[in-house]
Short mmCIF file of C-alpha atoms in Angstrom, two decimals:
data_model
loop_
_atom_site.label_atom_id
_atom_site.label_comp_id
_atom_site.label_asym_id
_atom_site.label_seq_id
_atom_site.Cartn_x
_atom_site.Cartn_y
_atom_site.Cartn_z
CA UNK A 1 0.00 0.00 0.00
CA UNK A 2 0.82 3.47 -0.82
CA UNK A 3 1.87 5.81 2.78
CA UNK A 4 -0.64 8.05 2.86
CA UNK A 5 0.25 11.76 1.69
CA UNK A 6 0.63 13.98 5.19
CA UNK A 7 -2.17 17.35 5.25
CA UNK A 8 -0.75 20.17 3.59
CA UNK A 9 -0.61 22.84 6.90
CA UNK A 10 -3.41 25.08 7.12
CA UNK A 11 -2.84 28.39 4.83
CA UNK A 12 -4.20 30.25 7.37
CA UNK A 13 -0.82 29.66 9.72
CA UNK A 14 1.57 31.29 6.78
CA UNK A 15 -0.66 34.42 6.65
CA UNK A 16 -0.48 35.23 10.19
CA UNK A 17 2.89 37.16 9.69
CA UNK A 18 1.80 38.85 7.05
CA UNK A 19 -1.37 40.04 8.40
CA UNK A 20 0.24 40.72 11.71
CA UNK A 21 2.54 43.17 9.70
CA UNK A 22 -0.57 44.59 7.63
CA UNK A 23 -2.16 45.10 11.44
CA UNK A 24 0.68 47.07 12.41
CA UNK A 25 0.48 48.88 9.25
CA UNK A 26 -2.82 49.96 9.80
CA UNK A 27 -2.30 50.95 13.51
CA UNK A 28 0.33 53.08 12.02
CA UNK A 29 -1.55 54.30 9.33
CA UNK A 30 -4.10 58.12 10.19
CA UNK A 31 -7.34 57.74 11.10
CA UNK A 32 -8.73 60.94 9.51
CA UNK A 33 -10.20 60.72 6.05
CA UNK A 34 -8.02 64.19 5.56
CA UNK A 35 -5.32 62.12 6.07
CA UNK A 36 -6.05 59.84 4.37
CA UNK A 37 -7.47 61.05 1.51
CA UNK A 38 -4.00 63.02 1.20
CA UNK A 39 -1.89 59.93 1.17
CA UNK A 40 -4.20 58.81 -1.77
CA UNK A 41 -3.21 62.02 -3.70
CA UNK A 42 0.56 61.94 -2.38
CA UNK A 43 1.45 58.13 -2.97
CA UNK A 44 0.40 57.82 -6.28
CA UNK A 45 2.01 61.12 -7.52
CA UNK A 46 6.16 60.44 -5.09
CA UNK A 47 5.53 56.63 -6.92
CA UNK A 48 5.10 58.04 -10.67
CA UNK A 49 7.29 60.77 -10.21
CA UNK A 50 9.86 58.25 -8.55
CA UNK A 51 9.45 55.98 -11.98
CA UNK A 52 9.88 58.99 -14.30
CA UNK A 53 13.02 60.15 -12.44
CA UNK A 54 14.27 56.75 -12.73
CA UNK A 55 13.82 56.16 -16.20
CA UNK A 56 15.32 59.65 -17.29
CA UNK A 57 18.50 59.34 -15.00
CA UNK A 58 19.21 55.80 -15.85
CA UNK A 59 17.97 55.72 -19.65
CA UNK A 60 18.39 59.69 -21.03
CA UNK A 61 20.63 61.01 -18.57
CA UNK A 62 22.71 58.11 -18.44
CA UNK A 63 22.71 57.89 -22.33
CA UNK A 64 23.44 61.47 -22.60
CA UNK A 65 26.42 61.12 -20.41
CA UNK A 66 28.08 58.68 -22.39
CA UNK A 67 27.03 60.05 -25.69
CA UNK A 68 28.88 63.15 -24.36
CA UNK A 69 31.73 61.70 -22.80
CA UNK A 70 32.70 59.15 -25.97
CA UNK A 71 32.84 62.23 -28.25
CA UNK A 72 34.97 64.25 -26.07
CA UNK A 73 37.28 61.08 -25.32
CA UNK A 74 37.39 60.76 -29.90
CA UNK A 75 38.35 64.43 -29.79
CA UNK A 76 40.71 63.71 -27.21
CA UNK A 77 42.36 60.28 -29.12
CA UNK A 78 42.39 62.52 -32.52
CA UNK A 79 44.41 65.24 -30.49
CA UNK A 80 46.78 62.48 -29.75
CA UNK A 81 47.22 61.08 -32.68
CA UNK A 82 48.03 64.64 -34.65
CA UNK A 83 50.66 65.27 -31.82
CA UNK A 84 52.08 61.95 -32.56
CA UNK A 85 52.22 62.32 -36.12
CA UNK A 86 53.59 66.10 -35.58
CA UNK A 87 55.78 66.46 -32.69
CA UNK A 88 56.95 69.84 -33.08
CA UNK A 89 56.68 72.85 -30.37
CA UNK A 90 54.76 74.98 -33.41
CA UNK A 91 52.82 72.52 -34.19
CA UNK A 92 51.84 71.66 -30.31
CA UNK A 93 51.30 75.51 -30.11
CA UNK A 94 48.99 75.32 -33.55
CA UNK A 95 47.16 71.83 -32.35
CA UNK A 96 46.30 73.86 -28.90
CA UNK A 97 44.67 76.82 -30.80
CA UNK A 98 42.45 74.75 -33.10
CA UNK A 99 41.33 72.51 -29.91
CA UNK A 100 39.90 75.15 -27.92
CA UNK A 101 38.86 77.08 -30.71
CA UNK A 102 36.56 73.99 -32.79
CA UNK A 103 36.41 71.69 -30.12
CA UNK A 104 36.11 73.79 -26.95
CA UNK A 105 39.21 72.20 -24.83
CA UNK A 106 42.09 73.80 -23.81
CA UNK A 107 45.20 71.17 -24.02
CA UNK A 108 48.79 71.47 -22.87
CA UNK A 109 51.64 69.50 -23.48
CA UNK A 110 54.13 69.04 -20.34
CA UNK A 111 57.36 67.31 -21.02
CA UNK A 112 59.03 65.20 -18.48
CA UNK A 113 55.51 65.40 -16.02
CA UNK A 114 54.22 62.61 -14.61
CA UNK A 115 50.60 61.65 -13.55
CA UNK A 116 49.50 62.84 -9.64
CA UNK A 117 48.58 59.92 -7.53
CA UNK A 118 45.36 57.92 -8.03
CA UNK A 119 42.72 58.66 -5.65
CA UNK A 120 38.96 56.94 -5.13
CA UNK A 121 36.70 57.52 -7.28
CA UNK A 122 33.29 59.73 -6.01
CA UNK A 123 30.61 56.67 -5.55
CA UNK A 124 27.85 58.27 -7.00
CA UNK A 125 29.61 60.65 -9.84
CA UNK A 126 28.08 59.02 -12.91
CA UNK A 127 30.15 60.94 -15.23
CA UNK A 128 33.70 59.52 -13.45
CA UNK A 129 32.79 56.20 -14.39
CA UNK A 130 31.48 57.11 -17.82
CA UNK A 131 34.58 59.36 -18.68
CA UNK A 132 36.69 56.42 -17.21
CA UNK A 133 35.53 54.09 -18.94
CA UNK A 134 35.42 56.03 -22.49
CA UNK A 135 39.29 56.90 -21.81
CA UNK A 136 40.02 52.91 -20.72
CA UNK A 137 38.23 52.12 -24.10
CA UNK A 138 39.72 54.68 -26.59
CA UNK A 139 43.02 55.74 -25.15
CA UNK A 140 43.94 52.82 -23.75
CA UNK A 141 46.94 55.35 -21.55
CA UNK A 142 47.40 55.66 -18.13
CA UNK A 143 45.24 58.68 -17.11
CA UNK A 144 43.96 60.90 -14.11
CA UNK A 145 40.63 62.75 -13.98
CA UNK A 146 39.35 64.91 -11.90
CA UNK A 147 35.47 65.77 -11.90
CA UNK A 148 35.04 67.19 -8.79
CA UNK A 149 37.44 69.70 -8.08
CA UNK A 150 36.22 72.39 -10.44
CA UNK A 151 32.19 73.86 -10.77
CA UNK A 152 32.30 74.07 -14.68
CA UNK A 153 35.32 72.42 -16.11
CA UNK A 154 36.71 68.89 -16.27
CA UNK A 155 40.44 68.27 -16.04
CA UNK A 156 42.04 65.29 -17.96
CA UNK A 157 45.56 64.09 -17.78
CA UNK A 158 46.98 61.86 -20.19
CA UNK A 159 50.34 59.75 -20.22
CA UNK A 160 51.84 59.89 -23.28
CA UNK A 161 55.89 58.98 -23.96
CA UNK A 162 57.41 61.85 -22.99
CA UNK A 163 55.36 64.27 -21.63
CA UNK A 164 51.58 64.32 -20.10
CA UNK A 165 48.88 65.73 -21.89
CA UNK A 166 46.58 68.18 -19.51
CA UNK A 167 42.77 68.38 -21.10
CA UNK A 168 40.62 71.18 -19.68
CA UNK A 169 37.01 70.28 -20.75
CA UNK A 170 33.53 71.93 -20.29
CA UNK A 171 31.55 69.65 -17.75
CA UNK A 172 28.92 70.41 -20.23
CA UNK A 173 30.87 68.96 -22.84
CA UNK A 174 30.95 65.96 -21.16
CA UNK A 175 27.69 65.53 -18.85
CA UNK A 176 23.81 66.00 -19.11
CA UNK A 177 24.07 68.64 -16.80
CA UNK A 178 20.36 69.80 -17.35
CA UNK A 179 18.98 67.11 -15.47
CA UNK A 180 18.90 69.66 -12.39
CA UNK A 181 16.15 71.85 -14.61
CA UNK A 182 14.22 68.68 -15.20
CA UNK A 183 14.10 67.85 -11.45
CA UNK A 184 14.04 71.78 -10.70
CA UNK A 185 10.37 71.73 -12.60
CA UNK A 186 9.39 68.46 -11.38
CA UNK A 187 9.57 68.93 -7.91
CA UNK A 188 7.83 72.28 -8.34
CA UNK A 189 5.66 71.11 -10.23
CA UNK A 190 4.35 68.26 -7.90
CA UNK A 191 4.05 71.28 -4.85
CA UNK A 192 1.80 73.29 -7.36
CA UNK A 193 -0.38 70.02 -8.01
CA UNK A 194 -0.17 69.01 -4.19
CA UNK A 195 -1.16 72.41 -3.14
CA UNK A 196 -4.16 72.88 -5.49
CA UNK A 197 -5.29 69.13 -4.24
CA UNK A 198 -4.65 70.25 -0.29
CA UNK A 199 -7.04 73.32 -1.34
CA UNK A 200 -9.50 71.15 -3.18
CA UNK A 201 -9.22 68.78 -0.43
CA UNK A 202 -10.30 70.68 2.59
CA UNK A 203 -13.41 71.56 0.69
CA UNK A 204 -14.69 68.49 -0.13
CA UNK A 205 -13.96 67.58 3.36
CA UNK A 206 -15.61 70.28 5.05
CA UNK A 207 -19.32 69.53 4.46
CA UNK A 208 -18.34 65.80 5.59
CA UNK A 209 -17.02 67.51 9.07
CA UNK A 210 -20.45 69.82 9.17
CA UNK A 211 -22.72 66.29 8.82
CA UNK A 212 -20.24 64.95 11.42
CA UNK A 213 -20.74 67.74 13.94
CA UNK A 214 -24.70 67.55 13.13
CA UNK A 215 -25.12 64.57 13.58
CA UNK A 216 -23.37 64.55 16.90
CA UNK A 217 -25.00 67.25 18.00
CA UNK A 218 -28.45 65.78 17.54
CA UNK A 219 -26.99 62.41 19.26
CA UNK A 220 -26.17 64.81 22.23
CA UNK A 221 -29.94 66.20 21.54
CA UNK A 222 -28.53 69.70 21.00
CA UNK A 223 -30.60 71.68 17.89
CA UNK A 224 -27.68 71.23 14.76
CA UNK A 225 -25.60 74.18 13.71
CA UNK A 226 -27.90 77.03 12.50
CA UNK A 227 -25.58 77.95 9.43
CA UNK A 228 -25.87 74.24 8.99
CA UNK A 229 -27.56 73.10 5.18
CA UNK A 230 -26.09 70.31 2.87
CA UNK A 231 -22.94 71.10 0.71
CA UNK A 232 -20.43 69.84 -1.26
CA UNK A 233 -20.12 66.77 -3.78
CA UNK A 234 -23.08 65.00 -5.08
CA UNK A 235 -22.86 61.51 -2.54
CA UNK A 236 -22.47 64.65 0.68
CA UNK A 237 -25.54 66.33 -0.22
CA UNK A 238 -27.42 63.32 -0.43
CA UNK A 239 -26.05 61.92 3.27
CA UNK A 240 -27.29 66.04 4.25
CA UNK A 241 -30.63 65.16 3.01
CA UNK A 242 -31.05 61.79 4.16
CA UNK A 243 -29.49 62.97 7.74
CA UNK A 244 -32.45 65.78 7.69
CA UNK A 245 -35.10 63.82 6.57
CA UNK A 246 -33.93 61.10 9.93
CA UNK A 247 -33.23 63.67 11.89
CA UNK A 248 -37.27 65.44 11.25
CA UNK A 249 -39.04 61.54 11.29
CA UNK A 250 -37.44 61.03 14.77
CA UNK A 251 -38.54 64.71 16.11
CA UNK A 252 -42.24 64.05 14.75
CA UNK A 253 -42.19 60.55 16.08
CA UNK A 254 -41.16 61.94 19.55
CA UNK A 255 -43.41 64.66 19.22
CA UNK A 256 -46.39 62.31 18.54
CA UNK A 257 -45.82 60.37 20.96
CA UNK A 258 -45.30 62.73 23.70
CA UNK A 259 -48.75 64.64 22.60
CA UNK A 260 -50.14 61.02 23.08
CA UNK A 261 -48.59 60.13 26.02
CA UNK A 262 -49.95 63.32 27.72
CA UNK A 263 -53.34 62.95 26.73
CA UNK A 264 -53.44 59.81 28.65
CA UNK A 265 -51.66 60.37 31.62
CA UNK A 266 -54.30 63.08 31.48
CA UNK A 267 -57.35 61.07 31.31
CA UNK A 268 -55.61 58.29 33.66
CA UNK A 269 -55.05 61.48 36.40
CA UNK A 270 -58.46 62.22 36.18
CA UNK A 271 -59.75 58.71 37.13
CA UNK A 272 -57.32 59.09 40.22
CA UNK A 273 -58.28 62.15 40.91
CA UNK A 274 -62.06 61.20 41.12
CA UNK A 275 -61.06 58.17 42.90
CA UNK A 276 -59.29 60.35 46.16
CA UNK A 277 -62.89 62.24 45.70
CA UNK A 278 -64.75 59.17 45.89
CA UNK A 279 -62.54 57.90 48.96
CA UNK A 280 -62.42 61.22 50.69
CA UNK A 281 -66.36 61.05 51.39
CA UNK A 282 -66.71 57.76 53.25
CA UNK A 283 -65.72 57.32 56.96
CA UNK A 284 -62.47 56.72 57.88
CA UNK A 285 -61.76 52.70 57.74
CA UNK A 286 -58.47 50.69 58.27
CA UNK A 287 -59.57 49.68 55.16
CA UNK A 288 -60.25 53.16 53.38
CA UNK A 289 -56.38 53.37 54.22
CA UNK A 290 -55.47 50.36 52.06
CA UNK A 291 -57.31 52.06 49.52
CA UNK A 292 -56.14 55.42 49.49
CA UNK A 293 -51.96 53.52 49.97
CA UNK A 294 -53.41 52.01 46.58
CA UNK A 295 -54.14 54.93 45.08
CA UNK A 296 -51.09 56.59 46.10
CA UNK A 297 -49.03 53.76 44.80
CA UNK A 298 -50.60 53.61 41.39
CA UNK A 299 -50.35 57.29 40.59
CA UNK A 300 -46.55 57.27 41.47
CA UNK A 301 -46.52 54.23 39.19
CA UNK A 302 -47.73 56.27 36.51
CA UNK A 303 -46.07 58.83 37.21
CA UNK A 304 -42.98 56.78 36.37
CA UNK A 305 -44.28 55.12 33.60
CA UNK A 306 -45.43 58.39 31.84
CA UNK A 307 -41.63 59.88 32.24
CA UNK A 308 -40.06 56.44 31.09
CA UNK A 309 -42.33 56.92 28.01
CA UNK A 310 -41.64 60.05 27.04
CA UNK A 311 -37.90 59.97 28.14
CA UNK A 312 -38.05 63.79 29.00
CA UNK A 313 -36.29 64.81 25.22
CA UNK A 314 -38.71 67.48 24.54
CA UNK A 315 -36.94 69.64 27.97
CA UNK A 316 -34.39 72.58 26.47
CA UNK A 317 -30.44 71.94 27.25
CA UNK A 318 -29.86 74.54 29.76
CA UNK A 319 -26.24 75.58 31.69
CA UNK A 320 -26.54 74.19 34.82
CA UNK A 321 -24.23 73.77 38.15
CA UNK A 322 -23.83 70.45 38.46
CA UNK A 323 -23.15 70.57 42.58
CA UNK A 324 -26.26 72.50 42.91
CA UNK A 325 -28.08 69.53 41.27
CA UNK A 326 -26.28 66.82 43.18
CA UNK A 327 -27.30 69.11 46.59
CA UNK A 328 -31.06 69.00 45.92
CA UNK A 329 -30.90 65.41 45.23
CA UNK A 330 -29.31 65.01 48.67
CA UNK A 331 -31.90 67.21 50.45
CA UNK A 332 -34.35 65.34 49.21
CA UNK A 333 -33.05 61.71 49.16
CA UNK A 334 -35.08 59.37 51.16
CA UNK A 335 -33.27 56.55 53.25
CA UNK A 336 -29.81 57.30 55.01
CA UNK A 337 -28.42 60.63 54.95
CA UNK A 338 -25.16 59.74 55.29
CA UNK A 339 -24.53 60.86 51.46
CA UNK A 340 -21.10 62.59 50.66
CA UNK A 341 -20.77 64.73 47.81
CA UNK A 342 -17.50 65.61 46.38
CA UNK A 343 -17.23 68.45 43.33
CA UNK A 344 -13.85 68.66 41.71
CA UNK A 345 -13.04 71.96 39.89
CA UNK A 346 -16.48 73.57 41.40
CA UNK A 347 -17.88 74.91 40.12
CA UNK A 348 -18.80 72.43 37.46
CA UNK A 349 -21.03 74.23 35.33
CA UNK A 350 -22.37 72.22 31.51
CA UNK A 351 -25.06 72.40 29.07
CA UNK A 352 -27.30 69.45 30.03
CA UNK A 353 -31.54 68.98 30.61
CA UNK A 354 -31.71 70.08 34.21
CA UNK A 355 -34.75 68.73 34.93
CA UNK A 356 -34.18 64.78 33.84
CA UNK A 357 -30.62 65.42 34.59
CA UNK A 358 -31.53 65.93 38.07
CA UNK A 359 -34.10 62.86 37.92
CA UNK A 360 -31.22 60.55 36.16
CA UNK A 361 -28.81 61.54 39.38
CA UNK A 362 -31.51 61.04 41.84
CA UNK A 363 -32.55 57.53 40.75
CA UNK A 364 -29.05 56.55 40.90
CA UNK A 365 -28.71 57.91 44.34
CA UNK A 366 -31.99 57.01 45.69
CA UNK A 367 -31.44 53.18 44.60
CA UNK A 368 -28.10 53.16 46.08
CA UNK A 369 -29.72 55.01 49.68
CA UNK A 370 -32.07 52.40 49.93
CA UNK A 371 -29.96 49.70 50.42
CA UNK A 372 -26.66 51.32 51.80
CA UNK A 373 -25.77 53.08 55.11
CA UNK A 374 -23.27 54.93 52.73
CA UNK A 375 -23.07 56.98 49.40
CA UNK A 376 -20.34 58.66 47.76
CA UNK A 377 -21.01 60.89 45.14
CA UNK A 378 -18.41 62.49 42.90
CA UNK A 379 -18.72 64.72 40.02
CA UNK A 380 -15.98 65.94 37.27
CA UNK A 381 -15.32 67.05 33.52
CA UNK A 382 -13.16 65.01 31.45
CA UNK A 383 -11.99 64.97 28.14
CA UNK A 384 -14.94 66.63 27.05
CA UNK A 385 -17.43 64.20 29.22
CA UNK A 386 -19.19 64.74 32.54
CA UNK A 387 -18.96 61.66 34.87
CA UNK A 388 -21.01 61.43 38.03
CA UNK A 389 -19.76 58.03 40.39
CA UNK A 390 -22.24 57.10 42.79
CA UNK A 391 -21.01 54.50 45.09
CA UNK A 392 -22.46 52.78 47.93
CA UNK A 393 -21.63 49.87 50.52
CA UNK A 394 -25.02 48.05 49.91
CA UNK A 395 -25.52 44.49 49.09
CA UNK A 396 -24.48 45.29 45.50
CA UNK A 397 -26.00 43.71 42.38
CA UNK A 398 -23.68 40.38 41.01
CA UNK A 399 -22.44 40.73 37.57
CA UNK A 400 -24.35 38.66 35.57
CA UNK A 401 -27.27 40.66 36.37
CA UNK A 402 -25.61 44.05 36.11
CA UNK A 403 -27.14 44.70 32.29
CA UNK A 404 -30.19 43.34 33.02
CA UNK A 405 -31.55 45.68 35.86
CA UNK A 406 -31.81 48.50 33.27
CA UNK A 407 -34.62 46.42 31.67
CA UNK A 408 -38.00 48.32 32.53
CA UNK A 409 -39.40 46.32 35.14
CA UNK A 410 -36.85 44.09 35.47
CA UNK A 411 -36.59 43.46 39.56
CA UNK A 412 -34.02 41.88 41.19
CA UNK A 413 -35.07 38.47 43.58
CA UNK A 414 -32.15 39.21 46.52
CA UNK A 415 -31.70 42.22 49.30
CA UNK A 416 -31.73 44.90 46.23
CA UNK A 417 -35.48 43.86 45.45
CA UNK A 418 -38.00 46.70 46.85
CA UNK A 419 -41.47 45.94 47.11
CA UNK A 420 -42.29 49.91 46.30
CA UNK A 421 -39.95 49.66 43.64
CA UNK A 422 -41.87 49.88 39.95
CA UNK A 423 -38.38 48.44 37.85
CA UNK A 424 -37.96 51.78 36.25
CA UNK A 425 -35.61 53.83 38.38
CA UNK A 426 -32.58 52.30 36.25
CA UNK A 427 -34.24 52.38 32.89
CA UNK A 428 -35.24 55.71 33.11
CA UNK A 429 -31.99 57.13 34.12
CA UNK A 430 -29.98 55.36 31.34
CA UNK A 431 -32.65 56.47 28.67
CA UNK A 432 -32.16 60.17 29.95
CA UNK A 433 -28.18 59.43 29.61
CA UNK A 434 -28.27 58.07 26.27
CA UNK A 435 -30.68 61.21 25.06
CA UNK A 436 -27.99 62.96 26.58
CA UNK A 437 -25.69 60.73 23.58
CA UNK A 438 -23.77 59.46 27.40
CA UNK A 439 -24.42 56.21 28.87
CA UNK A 440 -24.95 54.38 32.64
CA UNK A 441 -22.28 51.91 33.64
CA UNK A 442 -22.32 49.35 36.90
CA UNK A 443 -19.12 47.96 38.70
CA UNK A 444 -18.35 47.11 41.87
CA UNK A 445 -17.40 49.93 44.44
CA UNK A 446 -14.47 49.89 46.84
CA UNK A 447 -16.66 50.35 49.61
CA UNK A 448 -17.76 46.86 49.03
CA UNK A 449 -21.45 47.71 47.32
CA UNK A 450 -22.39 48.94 43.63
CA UNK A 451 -20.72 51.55 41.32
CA UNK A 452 -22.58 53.57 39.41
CA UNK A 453 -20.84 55.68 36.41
CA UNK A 454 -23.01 58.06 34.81
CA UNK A 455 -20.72 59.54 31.91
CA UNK A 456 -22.55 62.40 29.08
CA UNK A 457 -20.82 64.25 26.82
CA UNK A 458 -20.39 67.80 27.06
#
């Protein structure tokens, strides 16, 4: 029998690197669709303009060069050979005259000289190796070059049999030495292109940032900006619209239903109110008592029913002191009055809903002074968020169960249940922290009971 053929490894092992690198890459990588969009102009334009330059230095520049160099190294060899073939001091004189004057290079013949020492070549001179190698190939002589030590001209020494030849060349005779325009207009061109995309850029951006900030504002239930109205490219305006058209379904919804809402906790009031009437005439009974305790009982049930329903959105966002807020709620806590209030940077002073701002903090700190001898309650602005801790040393509420008290009605079956509890204390005050755009955490408190983290934006 064949051995059977081991699994291949799982691809999904040999891409982990890889998309551990691309993770990092990311993390690395702006968050900002300014920035971003920028890099998506930028890249594109340093990667062509890095190909172009590449291509011209190493195919025309480079070509250029040589071009350059192998005529002046033939004008060179020709100078040679009419000095071999007529040695005289006039003639050397003549043969000087008609190089610089048709060819451009000044020559001179020095008897007896010999070359100056060999030193390294320049590791990125292109036109040292090209002019080397043109003289290696032509000449076939010992030589010595320098192309560094002058701005403009290029000096060439020879070894011929008796004497050295000195060569004083244009560099422009020998290099392409306009590839500094080329990259001169390149480079300025790319900062006119960049800058007209930069300009171009923040526009299109801006109406993205307006939708941002109106949206957030309306999250925070704040009215949008009034110079707010939809701008910009085709796919913005439409988000604008479709934000506006949301944004007016949600007010009409609310409004509905709070018109709704009122009209029957105004017929329900009624039938209360004719009930205490209808109590109030007979004779005084422990049973009448019972009756009237009922009574009671159900109109502070729908009393908290009605402001669970409507949520208390319609209120106006007023600046209010949050320590004078937390101090009423203290006053008129009911339980243990052994409630410590702590205001850092008093006085703290935000834009909030005072009203069901003050009945978010109050539920927090009434359900923690009805089971605790002890509440501490701490206010402070953060990173552009108000946090109120409330903190008690009551029987606490385990953690599987911590999300599931801010159901409505939800009650709890340990020490934390309360008979004259309706189950909406906790709802209510995370629905007024959410229409605040903030949110209601639990946790356990150091003093051994529950933690209660009520955290709005401001």
């Amino acid at each position: 029998m064949m051995d059977a053929i081991p699994d291949a490894p799982p691809l999904r092992h040999e891409r982990r690197p890889f998309r551990r690198i691309m993770g990092k890459i990311g993390d690395r990588m702006p968050k900002g669709l300014y920035a971003r969009a920028l890099i998506i102009i930028i890249a594109p334009m340093v990667l062509l303009q890095s190909v172009v330059t590449f291509v011209f230095l190493e195919r025309h520049w480079q070509t250029v060069t040589r071009r350059l160099s192998t005529v002046t190294v033939q004008n060179i060899n020709m100078l040679i050979d009419l000095n071999r073939t007529y040695a005289l001091e006039a003639d050397a004189e003549t043969l000087s005259r008609l190089a610089e004057q048709n060819l451009g290079l000044r020559i001179r013949f020095a008897p007896g000289e010999e070359l100056p020492p060999v030193r390294s070549k320049p590791f990125f001179d292109l036109l040292d190796s090209t002019l080397s190698d043109e003289l290696t190939r032509q000449i076939g002589r010992p030589f010595w070059i320098d192309t560094v030590g002058r701005s403009n001209l290029v000096d060439i020494r020879i070894k011929l049999e008796n004497s050295v030849l000195h060569v004083l060349a244009r560099r422009s005779q020998t290099y392409a030495s306009n590839s500094q325009i080329f990259l001169l207009w390149m480079v300025g061109t790319s900062l006119v292109l960049l800058t007209v995309a930069i300009l171009f850029l923040r526009n299109q951006i801006k109406p993205i940032l307006r939708l941002s900030e109106a949206a957030e504002s309306f999250g925070k239930g704040r009215p949008p900006p009034d110079d707010f109205r939809p701008r910009g490219a085709r796919e913005v305006r439409q988000a604008a619209h479709a934000f506006i058209e949301m944004r007016d379904r949600i007010e009409r919804h609310v409004e509905q239903r709070t018109i709704m809402l009122a009209g029957v906790s105004h017929d329900l009031r009624t039938v209360l109110t004719r009930f205490k009437l209808q109590l109030a005439l007979f004779e005084e009974t422990p049973e009448l008592e019972a009756m009237r305790a009922d009574v009671d009982e159900m109109q502070a049930m729908l009393e908290d029913y009605m402001a669970f329903a409507k949520g208390d959105a319609g209120e106006e966002i007023v600046r209010a002191d949050i320590g004078e807020i937390l101090n009423e709620v203290k006053s008129q806590a009911h339980g243990t009055k052994n409630i410590g209030i702590e205001i850092k940077e008093a006085p703290l002073v935000v834009p909030v809903r005072r009203h069901a701002f003050k009945r978010a903090v109050a539920n927090l700190i009434n359900n923690a002074a009805r089971f605790a001898e002890r509440v501490n309650v701490s206010a402070a602005k953060h990173n552009g968020a108000l946090t109120v801790e409330v903190e008690d040393d009551g029987p606490g509420i385990p953690e599987a169960e911590r999300e599931h008290v801010f159901r409505p009605f939800y009650r709890l079956d340990h020490a934390r249940t309360d008979s004259g509890s309706t189950g909406l204390g906790l709802a209510i005050a995370r629905d007024i922290a959410r229409i605040h755009g903030g949110d209601i955490a639990l946790s356990r408190s150091p003093l051994g009971g529950l933690k209660a983290v009520l955290k709005v934006p401001v």
